[in-house]
Amino acid sequence: MNWAFLQGLLSGVNKYSTAFGRVWLSIVFLFRVMVFVVAAEKVWGDEQKDFKCNTAQPGCHNVCYDHFFPVSHVRLWALQLIFVTCPSLLVVMHVAYREDRERKHRLKYGDNCRRLYQNTGKKRGGLWWTYVLTLVFKIAVDATFVYLLYHIYEGYDFPSLIKCEQKPCPNKVDCFIARPTEKRIFTIFMVVTSLACILLSIFEILYLVGKRCRECFTSGHHSRHIDTNTMSSGSNLMESNSMKTTGKNTPETPAPSYSVAVS
Amino acid sequence: MSWPALYTQLVGANRHSTSLGKIWLSVLFIFRVMVLVVAAESVWGDEQSDFVCNTLQPGCENVCYDQFFPVSHIRLWCLQLVFVSTPTLLVAMYVAYRNHKDKKRLMQSSGRAGFLSNKGQEEEVEALKKRRLPIAGALWWTYACSLLFRLLFEGGFMYALYVVYDGFQMPRLVQCDQWPCPNLVDCFISRPTEKTIFTVFMATASSICMVLNMAELAYLVAKAVTRALCGQRERRASRDRTQSKTNQRSLVST
């Protein structure tokens, strides 16, 4: 059970995403999960063993480490990556629910009945709202974790020396963090990629809302146009109207294959 | 045997679950198994090596560690996840048994008929394997029992964790006077805050799974009651219809 399992679960989500969503998923798996697994985990690997305090007092080292690192960066990032990738599964579940409803409808009324959904994967109606809600949730999760990291560690800086006077340390004791510069670099990298993902999600929401508004406006404009038009040109206009209201299909570009990279 | 193998087994049985059962499986594997493997295991990794006691007495640290950690959190959670997943296999076993029975009946009936080709028979058997059984009758009882067992195991393990560690919080300092420690010795646990955070997280995820299981059980019971009431109403309606037909016939004859 590792990140490849999560990647496998999410590989089906791309079918129902916009282009922004696919880029977002690639950024998450290439720049966040992969960097996390191959680099960040190793940088923080020896974090407690190489946290040295200038004292021989047993227990002082444990207590100072616990005081300055209540929860490790790598654990926070692991939780952040799990929480940020899960909302996409809501979309997959919603589509599965639609397909199940369609199947039950066909079983009840026969194969030649009117379909409930033109296309179960198209973002219309309830699925549009589910998709937008998952985007909002992703932004909230990323923003929360970026803020939490800032709040717990009072910034994204890693000082080389910290001073500790927790019991049982006898007095103010100097403690030294292992690899502070490398940790600082990776912290900034992970925060910047989180912010990039937040921006992408915001753009995606704006794109979806803009597209929806445009469709509503176009269909409203055309329906008024049809009312004022004579009946002879009615049929042609109706066809062009229905084509415009369904809108452009999202481009069916294949997702990049990153199954080799994440293992 | 590993977590992915268990996942494959459970996904197969999950086809016959309700929607709540499918959500439960996702919560189990994403928020519990994955968090356990990628995060929690590394927090408890240096549990004993960084358990430090304020004494030079050989053996004191070992004995104190053993007193305060009779069974590690990680091992308890692994056991809990395995036990909680196994009742679903009951459902899988029942489905396999039903498929086997139906396959035998199909072979017998086709043997008597004599004209079904080999290919037609294979297609029927494949359709049998791919079908989704409705949760009624014996499958309903098996499914309800599996839910009850899941609830029991979840509750049992959560209670065991609470009792063994006196709550879900990990203290920074524990005091130990087990032999061979010379007197009351201070011992310091490694990463207590991080361990408390993950213990609370796993307890919360466990509670969510219990709530999902209870909701699923309530849904199954409600569905069974509705089905029974509808069945009764239909039987009463058909009885009334036959009664009115006989009345009409008797009227016509007179």
PDB file of N, CA, C and O in Angstrom, chain A residues 1-3 5-6 9 41 47-49 57-63 65-67 69-72 75 78-79 82-83 86 89 93 100 103 166-168, chain B residues 3-4 7 23 26 29-31 33-35 37-40 42-43 46 49-55 132 172 188-195 197-198 201:
ATOM      1  N   MET A   1       0.865  -1.182   0.000  1.00  0.00           N
ATOM      2  CA  MET A   1       0.000   0.000   0.000  1.00  0.00           C
ATOM      3  C   MET A   1       0.894   1.222   0.000  1.00  0.00           C
ATOM      4  O   MET A   1       1.612   1.475   0.941  1.00  0.00           O
ATOM      5  N   ASN A   2       0.911   1.971  -1.095  1.00  0.00           N
ATOM      6  CA  ASN A   2       1.770   3.131  -1.168  1.00  0.00           C
ATOM      7  C   ASN A   2       1.136   4.136  -2.112  1.00  0.00           C
ATOM      8  O   ASN A   2      -0.058   4.046  -2.424  1.00  0.00           O
ATOM      9  N   TRP A   3       1.939   5.103  -2.578  1.00  0.00           N
ATOM     10  CA  TRP A   3       1.381   6.147  -3.420  1.00  0.00           C
ATOM     11  C   TRP A   3       0.891   5.605  -4.764  1.00  0.00           C
ATOM     12  O   TRP A   3       0.002   6.194  -5.372  1.00  0.00           O
ATOM     13  N   PHE A   5      -0.858   3.017  -5.209  1.00  0.00           N
ATOM     14  CA  PHE A   5      -2.249   2.630  -4.989  1.00  0.00           C
ATOM     15  C   PHE A   5      -3.170   3.833  -5.205  1.00  0.00           C
ATOM     16  O   PHE A   5      -4.184   3.746  -5.912  1.00  0.00           O
ATOM     17  N   LEU A   6      -2.765   4.987  -4.646  1.00  0.00           N
ATOM     18  CA  LEU A   6      -3.564   6.208  -4.783  1.00  0.00           C
ATOM     19  C   LEU A   6      -3.583   6.647  -6.237  1.00  0.00           C
ATOM     20  O   LEU A   6      -4.622   7.055  -6.771  1.00  0.00           O
ATOM     21  N   LEU A   9      -5.978   4.552  -8.128  1.00  0.00           N
ATOM     22  CA  LEU A   9      -7.362   4.945  -7.846  1.00  0.00           C
ATOM     23  C   LEU A   9      -7.762   6.172  -8.641  1.00  0.00           C
ATOM     24  O   LEU A   9      -8.895   6.287  -9.111  1.00  0.00           O
ATOM     25  N   GLU A  41      11.419  12.592   1.951  1.00  0.00           N
ATOM     26  CA  GLU A  41      11.413  11.580   3.029  1.00  0.00           C
ATOM     27  C   GLU A  41      12.824  11.256   3.485  1.00  0.00           C
ATOM     28  O   GLU A  41      13.071  10.993   4.653  1.00  0.00           O
ATOM     29  N   GLU A  47      15.871  12.732  11.158  1.00  0.00           N
ATOM     30  CA  GLU A  47      15.580  13.976  11.860  1.00  0.00           C
ATOM     31  C   GLU A  47      15.752  13.917  13.366  1.00  0.00           C
ATOM     32  O   GLU A  47      16.300  14.836  13.954  1.00  0.00           O
ATOM     33  N   GLN A  48      15.332  12.830  14.015  1.00  0.00           N
ATOM     34  CA  GLN A  48      15.474  12.819  15.468  1.00  0.00           C
ATOM     35  C   GLN A  48      16.850  12.330  15.901  1.00  0.00           C
ATOM     36  O   GLN A  48      17.410  12.810  16.871  1.00  0.00           O
ATOM     37  N   LYS A  49      17.401  11.402  15.136  1.00  0.00           N
ATOM     38  CA  LYS A  49      18.710  10.882  15.517  1.00  0.00           C
ATOM     39  C   LYS A  49      19.788  11.963  15.433  1.00  0.00           C
ATOM     40  O   LYS A  49      20.687  12.010  16.247  1.00  0.00           O
ATOM     41  N   GLN A  57      22.124  15.276  29.777  1.00  0.00           N
ATOM     42  CA  GLN A  57      20.939  14.958  30.579  1.00  0.00           C
ATOM     43  C   GLN A  57      20.011  14.029  29.803  1.00  0.00           C
ATOM     44  O   GLN A  57      19.494  14.406  28.748  1.00  0.00           O
ATOM     45  N   PRO A  58      19.780  12.795  30.312  1.00  0.00           N
ATOM     46  CA  PRO A  58      18.879  11.886  29.582  1.00  0.00           C
ATOM     47  C   PRO A  58      17.470  12.464  29.526  1.00  0.00           C
ATOM     48  O   PRO A  58      16.976  13.001  30.524  1.00  0.00           O
ATOM     49  N   GLY A  59      16.868  12.373  28.368  1.00  0.00           N
ATOM     50  CA  GLY A  59      15.494  12.833  28.202  1.00  0.00           C
ATOM     51  C   GLY A  59      15.377  14.247  27.676  1.00  0.00           C
ATOM     52  O   GLY A  59      14.356  14.612  27.097  1.00  0.00           O
ATOM     53  N   CYS A  60      16.435  15.042  27.849  1.00  0.00           N
ATOM     54  CA  CYS A  60      16.369  16.453  27.415  1.00  0.00           C
ATOM     55  C   CYS A  60      16.214  16.524  25.898  1.00  0.00           C
ATOM     56  O   CYS A  60      15.407  17.294  25.374  1.00  0.00           O
ATOM     57  N   HIS A  61      16.958  15.701  25.218  1.00  0.00           N
ATOM     58  CA  HIS A  61      16.930  15.652  23.758  1.00  0.00           C
ATOM     59  C   HIS A  61      15.537  15.280  23.247  1.00  0.00           C
ATOM     60  O   HIS A  61      14.982  15.939  22.362  1.00  0.00           O
ATOM     61  N   ASN A  62      14.931  14.246  23.850  1.00  0.00           N
ATOM     62  CA  ASN A  62      13.576  13.812  23.441  1.00  0.00           C
ATOM     63  C   ASN A  62      12.569  14.932  23.621  1.00  0.00           C
ATOM     64  O   ASN A  62      11.738  15.213  22.755  1.00  0.00           O
ATOM     65  N   VAL A  63      12.658  15.568  24.793  1.00  0.00           N
ATOM     66  CA  VAL A  63      11.659  16.574  25.154  1.00  0.00           C
ATOM     67  C   VAL A  63      11.807  17.815  24.273  1.00  0.00           C
ATOM     68  O   VAL A  63      10.816  18.382  23.813  1.00  0.00           O
ATOM     69  N   TYR A  65      13.110  17.923  21.246  1.00  0.00           N
ATOM     70  CA  TYR A  65      12.669  17.562  19.892  1.00  0.00           C
ATOM     71  C   TYR A  65      11.151  17.618  19.810  1.00  0.00           C
ATOM     72  O   TYR A  65      10.587  18.160  18.861  1.00  0.00           O
ATOM     73  N   ASP A  66      10.494  17.062  20.819  1.00  0.00           N
ATOM     74  CA  ASP A  66       9.033  17.042  20.808  1.00  0.00           C
ATOM     75  C   ASP A  66       8.461  18.453  20.898  1.00  0.00           C
ATOM     76  O   ASP A  66       7.440  18.753  20.302  1.00  0.00           O
ATOM     77  N   HIS A  67       9.163  19.346  21.638  1.00  0.00           N
ATOM     78  CA  HIS A  67       8.670  20.719  21.789  1.00  0.00           C
ATOM     79  C   HIS A  67       8.767  21.495  20.477  1.00  0.00           C
ATOM     80  O   HIS A  67       7.862  22.225  20.111  1.00  0.00           O
ATOM     81  N   PHE A  69       9.246  20.129  17.297  1.00  0.00           N
ATOM     82  CA  PHE A  69       8.655  19.435  16.147  1.00  0.00           C
ATOM     83  C   PHE A  69       7.442  18.638  16.608  1.00  0.00           C
ATOM     84  O   PHE A  69       7.483  17.408  16.628  1.00  0.00           O
ATOM     85  N   PRO A  70       6.332  19.327  16.963  1.00  0.00           N
ATOM     86  CA  PRO A  70       5.156  18.584  17.440  1.00  0.00           C
ATOM     87  C   PRO A  70       4.648  17.594  16.393  1.00  0.00           C
ATOM     88  O   PRO A  70       4.170  16.527  16.735  1.00  0.00           O
ATOM     89  N   VAL A  71       4.708  17.979  15.112  1.00  0.00           N
ATOM     90  CA  VAL A  71       4.389  17.024  14.050  1.00  0.00           C
ATOM     91  C   VAL A  71       5.345  17.299  12.896  1.00  0.00           C
ATOM     92  O   VAL A  71       5.545  18.436  12.489  1.00  0.00           O
ATOM     93  N   SER A  72       5.957  16.244  12.402  1.00  0.00           N
ATOM     94  CA  SER A  72       7.002  16.388  11.398  1.00  0.00           C
ATOM     95  C   SER A  72       6.448  16.891  10.060  1.00  0.00           C
ATOM     96  O   SER A  72       5.295  16.628   9.716  1.00  0.00           O
ATOM     97  N   ARG A  75       5.128  14.118   7.736  1.00  0.00           N
ATOM     98  CA  ARG A  75       3.809  13.583   8.052  1.00  0.00           C
ATOM     99  C   ARG A  75       2.717  14.546   7.622  1.00  0.00           C
ATOM    100  O   ARG A  75       1.680  14.147   7.095  1.00  0.00           O
ATOM    101  N   ALA A  78       2.364  14.190   3.919  1.00  0.00           N
ATOM    102  CA  ALA A  78       1.699  12.917   3.569  1.00  0.00           C
ATOM    103  C   ALA A  78       0.185  13.060   3.747  1.00  0.00           C
ATOM    104  O   ALA A  78      -0.599  12.702   2.858  1.00  0.00           O
ATOM    105  N   LEU A  79      -0.222  13.638   4.888  1.00  0.00           N
ATOM    106  CA  LEU A  79      -1.658  13.828   5.128  1.00  0.00           C
ATOM    107  C   LEU A  79      -2.248  14.789   4.105  1.00  0.00           C
ATOM    108  O   LEU A  79      -3.343  14.578   3.587  1.00  0.00           O
ATOM    109  N   ILE A  82      -2.741  13.067   0.787  1.00  0.00           N
ATOM    110  CA  ILE A  82      -3.871  12.123   0.817  1.00  0.00           C
ATOM    111  C   ILE A  82      -5.192  12.891   0.777  1.00  0.00           C
ATOM    112  O   ILE A  82      -6.086  12.584  -0.014  1.00  0.00           O
ATOM    113  N   PHE A  83      -5.322  13.938   1.618  1.00  0.00           N
ATOM    114  CA  PHE A  83      -6.581  14.687   1.667  1.00  0.00           C
ATOM    115  C   PHE A  83      -6.858  15.462   0.385  1.00  0.00           C
ATOM    116  O   PHE A  83      -8.015  15.652   0.010  1.00  0.00           O
ATOM    117  N   CYS A  86      -8.116  12.978  -2.506  1.00  0.00           N
ATOM    118  CA  CYS A  86      -9.363  12.223  -2.332  1.00  0.00           C
ATOM    119  C   CYS A  86     -10.634  12.852  -2.899  1.00  0.00           C
ATOM    120  O   CYS A  86     -11.489  12.094  -3.376  1.00  0.00           O
ATOM    121  N   LEU A  89     -12.242  11.526  -6.002  1.00  0.00           N
ATOM    122  CA  LEU A  89     -12.977  10.263  -6.002  1.00  0.00           C
ATOM    123  C   LEU A  89     -14.473  10.499  -5.878  1.00  0.00           C
ATOM    124  O   LEU A  89     -15.276   9.658  -6.297  1.00  0.00           O
ATOM    125  N   MET A  93     -17.390   8.663  -7.919  1.00  0.00           N
ATOM    126  CA  MET A  93     -18.544   8.030  -7.253  1.00  0.00           C
ATOM    127  C   MET A  93     -19.852   8.565  -7.806  1.00  0.00           C
ATOM    128  O   MET A  93     -20.815   7.809  -7.989  1.00  0.00           O
ATOM    129  N   ASP A 100     -25.420   3.778 -12.474  1.00  0.00           N
ATOM    130  CA  ASP A 100     -26.258   2.790 -11.790  1.00  0.00           C
ATOM    131  C   ASP A 100     -27.725   3.151 -11.935  1.00  0.00           C
ATOM    132  O   ASP A 100     -28.574   2.279 -12.208  1.00  0.00           O
ATOM    133  N   ARG A 103     -28.825   2.409 -15.440  1.00  0.00           N
ATOM    134  CA  ARG A 103     -28.982   0.963 -15.627  1.00  0.00           C
ATOM    135  C   ARG A 103     -30.306   0.494 -15.029  1.00  0.00           C
ATOM    136  O   ARG A 103     -31.051  -0.268 -15.651  1.00  0.00           O
ATOM    137  N   GLN A 166      13.064  23.180  28.325  1.00  0.00           N
ATOM    138  CA  GLN A 166      11.989  22.310  28.827  1.00  0.00           C
ATOM    139  C   GLN A 166      12.567  21.412  29.914  1.00  0.00           C
ATOM    140  O   GLN A 166      13.731  21.039  29.858  1.00  0.00           O
ATOM    141  N   LYS A 167      11.718  21.011  30.862  1.00  0.00           N
ATOM    142  CA  LYS A 167      12.166  20.026  31.863  1.00  0.00           C
ATOM    143  C   LYS A 167      12.373  18.701  31.145  1.00  0.00           C
ATOM    144  O   LYS A 167      11.536  18.334  30.325  1.00  0.00           O
ATOM    145  N   PRO A 168      13.339  17.854  31.398  1.00  0.00           N
ATOM    146  CA  PRO A 168      14.336  17.862  32.475  1.00  0.00           C
ATOM    147  C   PRO A 168      15.665  18.530  32.123  1.00  0.00           C
ATOM    148  O   PRO A 168      16.667  18.280  32.799  1.00  0.00           O
TER     149      PRO A 168
ATOM    150  N   TRP B   3      -1.257  -5.602   1.991  1.00  0.00           N
ATOM    151  CA  TRP B   3      -2.457  -4.756   1.936  1.00  0.00           C
ATOM    152  C   TRP B   3      -3.081  -4.733   0.542  1.00  0.00           C
ATOM    153  O   TRP B   3      -4.310  -4.819   0.428  1.00  0.00           O
ATOM    154  N   PRO B   4      -2.284  -4.621  -0.557  1.00  0.00           N
ATOM    155  CA  PRO B   4      -2.921  -4.638  -1.889  1.00  0.00           C
ATOM    156  C   PRO B   4      -3.686  -5.931  -2.164  1.00  0.00           C
ATOM    157  O   PRO B   4      -4.756  -5.901  -2.784  1.00  0.00           O
ATOM    158  N   TYR B   7      -6.900  -5.677  -0.428  1.00  0.00           N
ATOM    159  CA  TYR B   7      -7.759  -4.738  -1.157  1.00  0.00           C
ATOM    160  C   TYR B   7      -8.434  -5.430  -2.336  1.00  0.00           C
ATOM    161  O   TYR B   7      -9.632  -5.260  -2.572  1.00  0.00           O
ATOM    162  N   ILE B  23     -18.472   3.281   0.232  1.00  0.00           N
ATOM    163  CA  ILE B  23     -17.827   4.439   0.857  1.00  0.00           C
ATOM    164  C   ILE B  23     -16.961   3.959   2.029  1.00  0.00           C
ATOM    165  O   ILE B  23     -15.830   4.419   2.223  1.00  0.00           O
ATOM    166  N   SER B  26     -13.650   2.710   0.826  1.00  0.00           N
ATOM    167  CA  SER B  26     -12.727   3.796   0.437  1.00  0.00           C
ATOM    168  C   SER B  26     -12.129   4.444   1.677  1.00  0.00           C
ATOM    169  O   SER B  26     -10.918   4.675   1.739  1.00  0.00           O
ATOM    170  N   PHE B  29      -9.453   2.114   3.263  1.00  0.00           N
ATOM    171  CA  PHE B  29      -8.154   1.985   2.605  1.00  0.00           C
ATOM    172  C   PHE B  29      -7.426   3.302   2.417  1.00  0.00           C
ATOM    173  O   PHE B  29      -6.206   3.331   2.473  1.00  0.00           O
ATOM    174  N   ILE B  30      -8.161   4.402   2.200  1.00  0.00           N
ATOM    175  CA  ILE B  30      -7.443   5.651   1.966  1.00  0.00           C
ATOM    176  C   ILE B  30      -7.068   6.326   3.276  1.00  0.00           C
ATOM    177  O   ILE B  30      -5.924   6.739   3.465  1.00  0.00           O
ATOM    178  N   PHE B  31      -8.025   6.451   4.212  1.00  0.00           N
ATOM    179  CA  PHE B  31      -7.745   7.210   5.426  1.00  0.00           C
ATOM    180  C   PHE B  31      -7.181   6.385   6.561  1.00  0.00           C
ATOM    181  O   PHE B  31      -6.737   6.935   7.537  1.00  0.00           O
ATOM    182  N   VAL B  33      -5.586   2.604   6.119  1.00  0.00           N
ATOM    183  CA  VAL B  33      -4.451   1.777   5.713  1.00  0.00           C
ATOM    184  C   VAL B  33      -3.333   2.638   5.128  1.00  0.00           C
ATOM    185  O   VAL B  33      -2.167   2.514   5.499  1.00  0.00           O
ATOM    186  N   MET B  34      -3.706   3.557   4.227  1.00  0.00           N
ATOM    187  CA  MET B  34      -2.670   4.380   3.596  1.00  0.00           C
ATOM    188  C   MET B  34      -1.977   5.276   4.598  1.00  0.00           C
ATOM    189  O   MET B  34      -0.737   5.396   4.573  1.00  0.00           O
ATOM    190  N   VAL B  35      -2.744   5.913   5.487  1.00  0.00           N
ATOM    191  CA  VAL B  35      -2.138   6.791   6.493  1.00  0.00           C
ATOM    192  C   VAL B  35      -1.236   5.967   7.410  1.00  0.00           C
ATOM    193  O   VAL B  35      -0.145   6.399   7.780  1.00  0.00           O
ATOM    194  N   VAL B  37       0.411   3.210   6.622  1.00  0.00           N
ATOM    195  CA  VAL B  37       1.624   2.782   5.927  1.00  0.00           C
ATOM    196  C   VAL B  37       2.553   3.958   5.616  1.00  0.00           C
ATOM    197  O   VAL B  37       3.759   3.870   5.849  1.00  0.00           O
ATOM    198  N   VAL B  38       2.016   5.070   5.104  1.00  0.00           N
ATOM    199  CA  VAL B  38       2.926   6.147   4.662  1.00  0.00           C
ATOM    200  C   VAL B  38       3.311   7.102   5.781  1.00  0.00           C
ATOM    201  O   VAL B  38       4.319   7.791   5.658  1.00  0.00           O
ATOM    202  N   ALA B  39       2.528   7.181   6.846  1.00  0.00           N
ATOM    203  CA  ALA B  39       2.850   8.164   7.876  1.00  0.00           C
ATOM    204  C   ALA B  39       3.058   7.548   9.265  1.00  0.00           C
ATOM    205  O   ALA B  39       4.129   7.671   9.847  1.00  0.00           O
ATOM    206  N   ALA B  40       2.022   6.864   9.772  1.00  0.00           N
ATOM    207  CA  ALA B  40       2.080   6.411  11.166  1.00  0.00           C
ATOM    208  C   ALA B  40       3.245   5.468  11.439  1.00  0.00           C
ATOM    209  O   ALA B  40       3.889   5.552  12.490  1.00  0.00           O
ATOM    210  N   SER B  42       6.208   5.370  10.276  1.00  0.00           N
ATOM    211  CA  SER B  42       7.495   6.046  10.469  1.00  0.00           C
ATOM    212  C   SER B  42       7.533   6.818  11.780  1.00  0.00           C
ATOM    213  O   SER B  42       8.602   7.029  12.349  1.00  0.00           O
ATOM    214  N   VAL B  43       6.373   7.231  12.295  1.00  0.00           N
ATOM    215  CA  VAL B  43       6.353   7.942  13.581  1.00  0.00           C
ATOM    216  C   VAL B  43       6.742   6.981  14.708  1.00  0.00           C
ATOM    217  O   VAL B  43       7.487   7.330  15.616  1.00  0.00           O
ATOM    218  N   ASP B  46      11.041   4.548  15.547  1.00  0.00           N
ATOM    219  CA  ASP B  46      12.160   4.555  16.517  1.00  0.00           C
ATOM    220  C   ASP B  46      11.638   4.507  17.938  1.00  0.00           C
ATOM    221  O   ASP B  46      12.255   5.020  18.866  1.00  0.00           O
ATOM    222  N   SER B  49      14.147   2.487  20.339  1.00  0.00           N
ATOM    223  CA  SER B  49      15.521   2.999  20.353  1.00  0.00           C
ATOM    224  C   SER B  49      15.578   4.398  20.952  1.00  0.00           C
ATOM    225  O   SER B  49      16.555   4.757  21.586  1.00  0.00           O
ATOM    226  N   ASP B  50      14.496   5.195  20.799  1.00  0.00           N
ATOM    227  CA  ASP B  50      14.528   6.534  21.374  1.00  0.00           C
ATOM    228  C   ASP B  50      13.725   6.653  22.654  1.00  0.00           C
ATOM    229  O   ASP B  50      13.379   7.746  23.076  1.00  0.00           O
ATOM    230  N   PHE B  51      13.444   5.545  23.273  1.00  0.00           N
ATOM    231  CA  PHE B  51      12.818   5.548  24.597  1.00  0.00           C
ATOM    232  C   PHE B  51      13.974   5.589  25.587  1.00  0.00           C
ATOM    233  O   PHE B  51      14.720   4.622  25.730  1.00  0.00           O
ATOM    234  N   VAL B  52      14.140   6.743  26.225  1.00  0.00           N
ATOM    235  CA  VAL B  52      15.351   6.981  27.030  1.00  0.00           C
ATOM    236  C   VAL B  52      14.977   7.102  28.509  1.00  0.00           C
ATOM    237  O   VAL B  52      14.055   7.838  28.859  1.00  0.00           O
ATOM    238  N   CYS B  53      15.704   6.386  29.364  1.00  0.00           N
ATOM    239  CA  CYS B  53      15.471   6.487  30.814  1.00  0.00           C
ATOM    240  C   CYS B  53      16.677   7.123  31.485  1.00  0.00           C
ATOM    241  O   CYS B  53      17.816   6.910  31.052  1.00  0.00           O
ATOM    242  N   ASN B  54      16.400   7.866  32.556  1.00  0.00           N
ATOM    243  CA  ASN B  54      17.450   8.589  33.261  1.00  0.00           C
ATOM    244  C   ASN B  54      18.173   7.648  34.233  1.00  0.00           C
ATOM    245  O   ASN B  54      18.123   7.802  35.449  1.00  0.00           O
ATOM    246  N   THR B  55      18.875   6.662  33.640  1.00  0.00           N
ATOM    247  CA  THR B  55      19.603   5.696  34.462  1.00  0.00           C
ATOM    248  C   THR B  55      20.620   4.995  33.583  1.00  0.00           C
ATOM    249  O   THR B  55      20.426   4.898  32.364  1.00  0.00           O
ATOM    250  N   ARG B 132     -24.952  -9.150 -10.355  1.00  0.00           N
ATOM    251  CA  ARG B 132     -24.923  -8.561  -9.009  1.00  0.00           C
ATOM    252  C   ARG B 132     -26.163  -9.058  -8.270  1.00  0.00           C
ATOM    253  O   ARG B 132     -27.283  -8.757  -8.678  1.00  0.00           O
ATOM    254  N   ARG B 172       4.738  12.793  27.854  1.00  0.00           N
ATOM    255  CA  ARG B 172       6.159  12.957  27.508  1.00  0.00           C
ATOM    256  C   ARG B 172       7.014  12.132  28.453  1.00  0.00           C
ATOM    257  O   ARG B 172       8.056  11.611  28.075  1.00  0.00           O
ATOM    258  N   PHE B 188      11.567   8.874  29.144  1.00  0.00           N
ATOM    259  CA  PHE B 188      11.022   9.826  28.174  1.00  0.00           C
ATOM    260  C   PHE B 188      10.657   9.111  26.886  1.00  0.00           C
ATOM    261  O   PHE B 188      11.482   8.402  26.299  1.00  0.00           O
ATOM    262  N   ILE B 189       9.428   9.354  26.448  1.00  0.00           N
ATOM    263  CA  ILE B 189       8.921   8.718  25.216  1.00  0.00           C
ATOM    264  C   ILE B 189       9.347   9.575  24.021  1.00  0.00           C
ATOM    265  O   ILE B 189       9.410  10.803  24.130  1.00  0.00           O
ATOM    266  N   SER B 190       9.618   8.948  22.904  1.00  0.00           N
ATOM    267  CA  SER B 190      10.007   9.702  21.706  1.00  0.00           C
ATOM    268  C   SER B 190       8.773  10.164  20.945  1.00  0.00           C
ATOM    269  O   SER B 190       7.812   9.414  20.769  1.00  0.00           O
ATOM    270  N   ARG B 191       8.776  11.427  20.490  1.00  0.00           N
ATOM    271  CA  ARG B 191       7.701  12.054  19.695  1.00  0.00           C
ATOM    272  C   ARG B 191       6.296  11.892  20.288  1.00  0.00           C
ATOM    273  O   ARG B 191       5.369  11.462  19.581  1.00  0.00           O
ATOM    274  N   PRO B 192       6.061  12.232  21.528  1.00  0.00           N
ATOM    275  CA  PRO B 192       4.730  12.008  22.106  1.00  0.00           C
ATOM    276  C   PRO B 192       3.618  12.820  21.438  1.00  0.00           C
ATOM    277  O   PRO B 192       2.503  12.322  21.261  1.00  0.00           O
ATOM    278  N   THR B 193       3.919  14.071  21.049  1.00  0.00           N
ATOM    279  CA  THR B 193       2.860  14.906  20.451  1.00  0.00           C
ATOM    280  C   THR B 193       2.413  14.335  19.118  1.00  0.00           C
ATOM    281  O   THR B 193       1.210  14.217  18.838  1.00  0.00           O
ATOM    282  N   GLU B 194       3.392  13.963  18.279  1.00  0.00           N
ATOM    283  CA  GLU B 194       3.061  13.407  16.963  1.00  0.00           C
ATOM    284  C   GLU B 194       2.273  12.110  17.125  1.00  0.00           C
ATOM    285  O   GLU B 194       1.311  11.843  16.394  1.00  0.00           O
ATOM    286  N   LYS B 195       2.667  11.307  18.109  1.00  0.00           N
ATOM    287  CA  LYS B 195       1.963  10.041  18.348  1.00  0.00           C
ATOM    288  C   LYS B 195       0.530  10.304  18.804  1.00  0.00           C
ATOM    289  O   LYS B 195      -0.396   9.624  18.363  1.00  0.00           O
ATOM    290  N   ILE B 197      -1.286  12.916  18.028  1.00  0.00           N
ATOM    291  CA  ILE B 197      -2.035  13.392  16.856  1.00  0.00           C
ATOM    292  C   ILE B 197      -2.495  12.216  16.007  1.00  0.00           C
ATOM    293  O   ILE B 197      -3.656  12.133  15.588  1.00  0.00           O
ATOM    294  N   PHE B 198      -1.585  11.274  15.743  1.00  0.00           N
ATOM    295  CA  PHE B 198      -1.958  10.141  14.901  1.00  0.00           C
ATOM    296  C   PHE B 198      -2.906   9.186  15.599  1.00  0.00           C
ATOM    297  O   PHE B 198      -3.778   8.587  14.950  1.00  0.00           O
ATOM    298  N   PHE B 201      -6.242  10.777  15.241  1.00  0.00           N
ATOM    299  CA  PHE B 201      -6.670  10.667  13.842  1.00  0.00           C
ATOM    300  C   PHE B 201      -7.228   9.281  13.560  1.00  0.00           C
ATOM    301  O   PHE B 201      -8.310   9.123  12.963  1.00  0.00           O
TER     302      PHE B 201
END
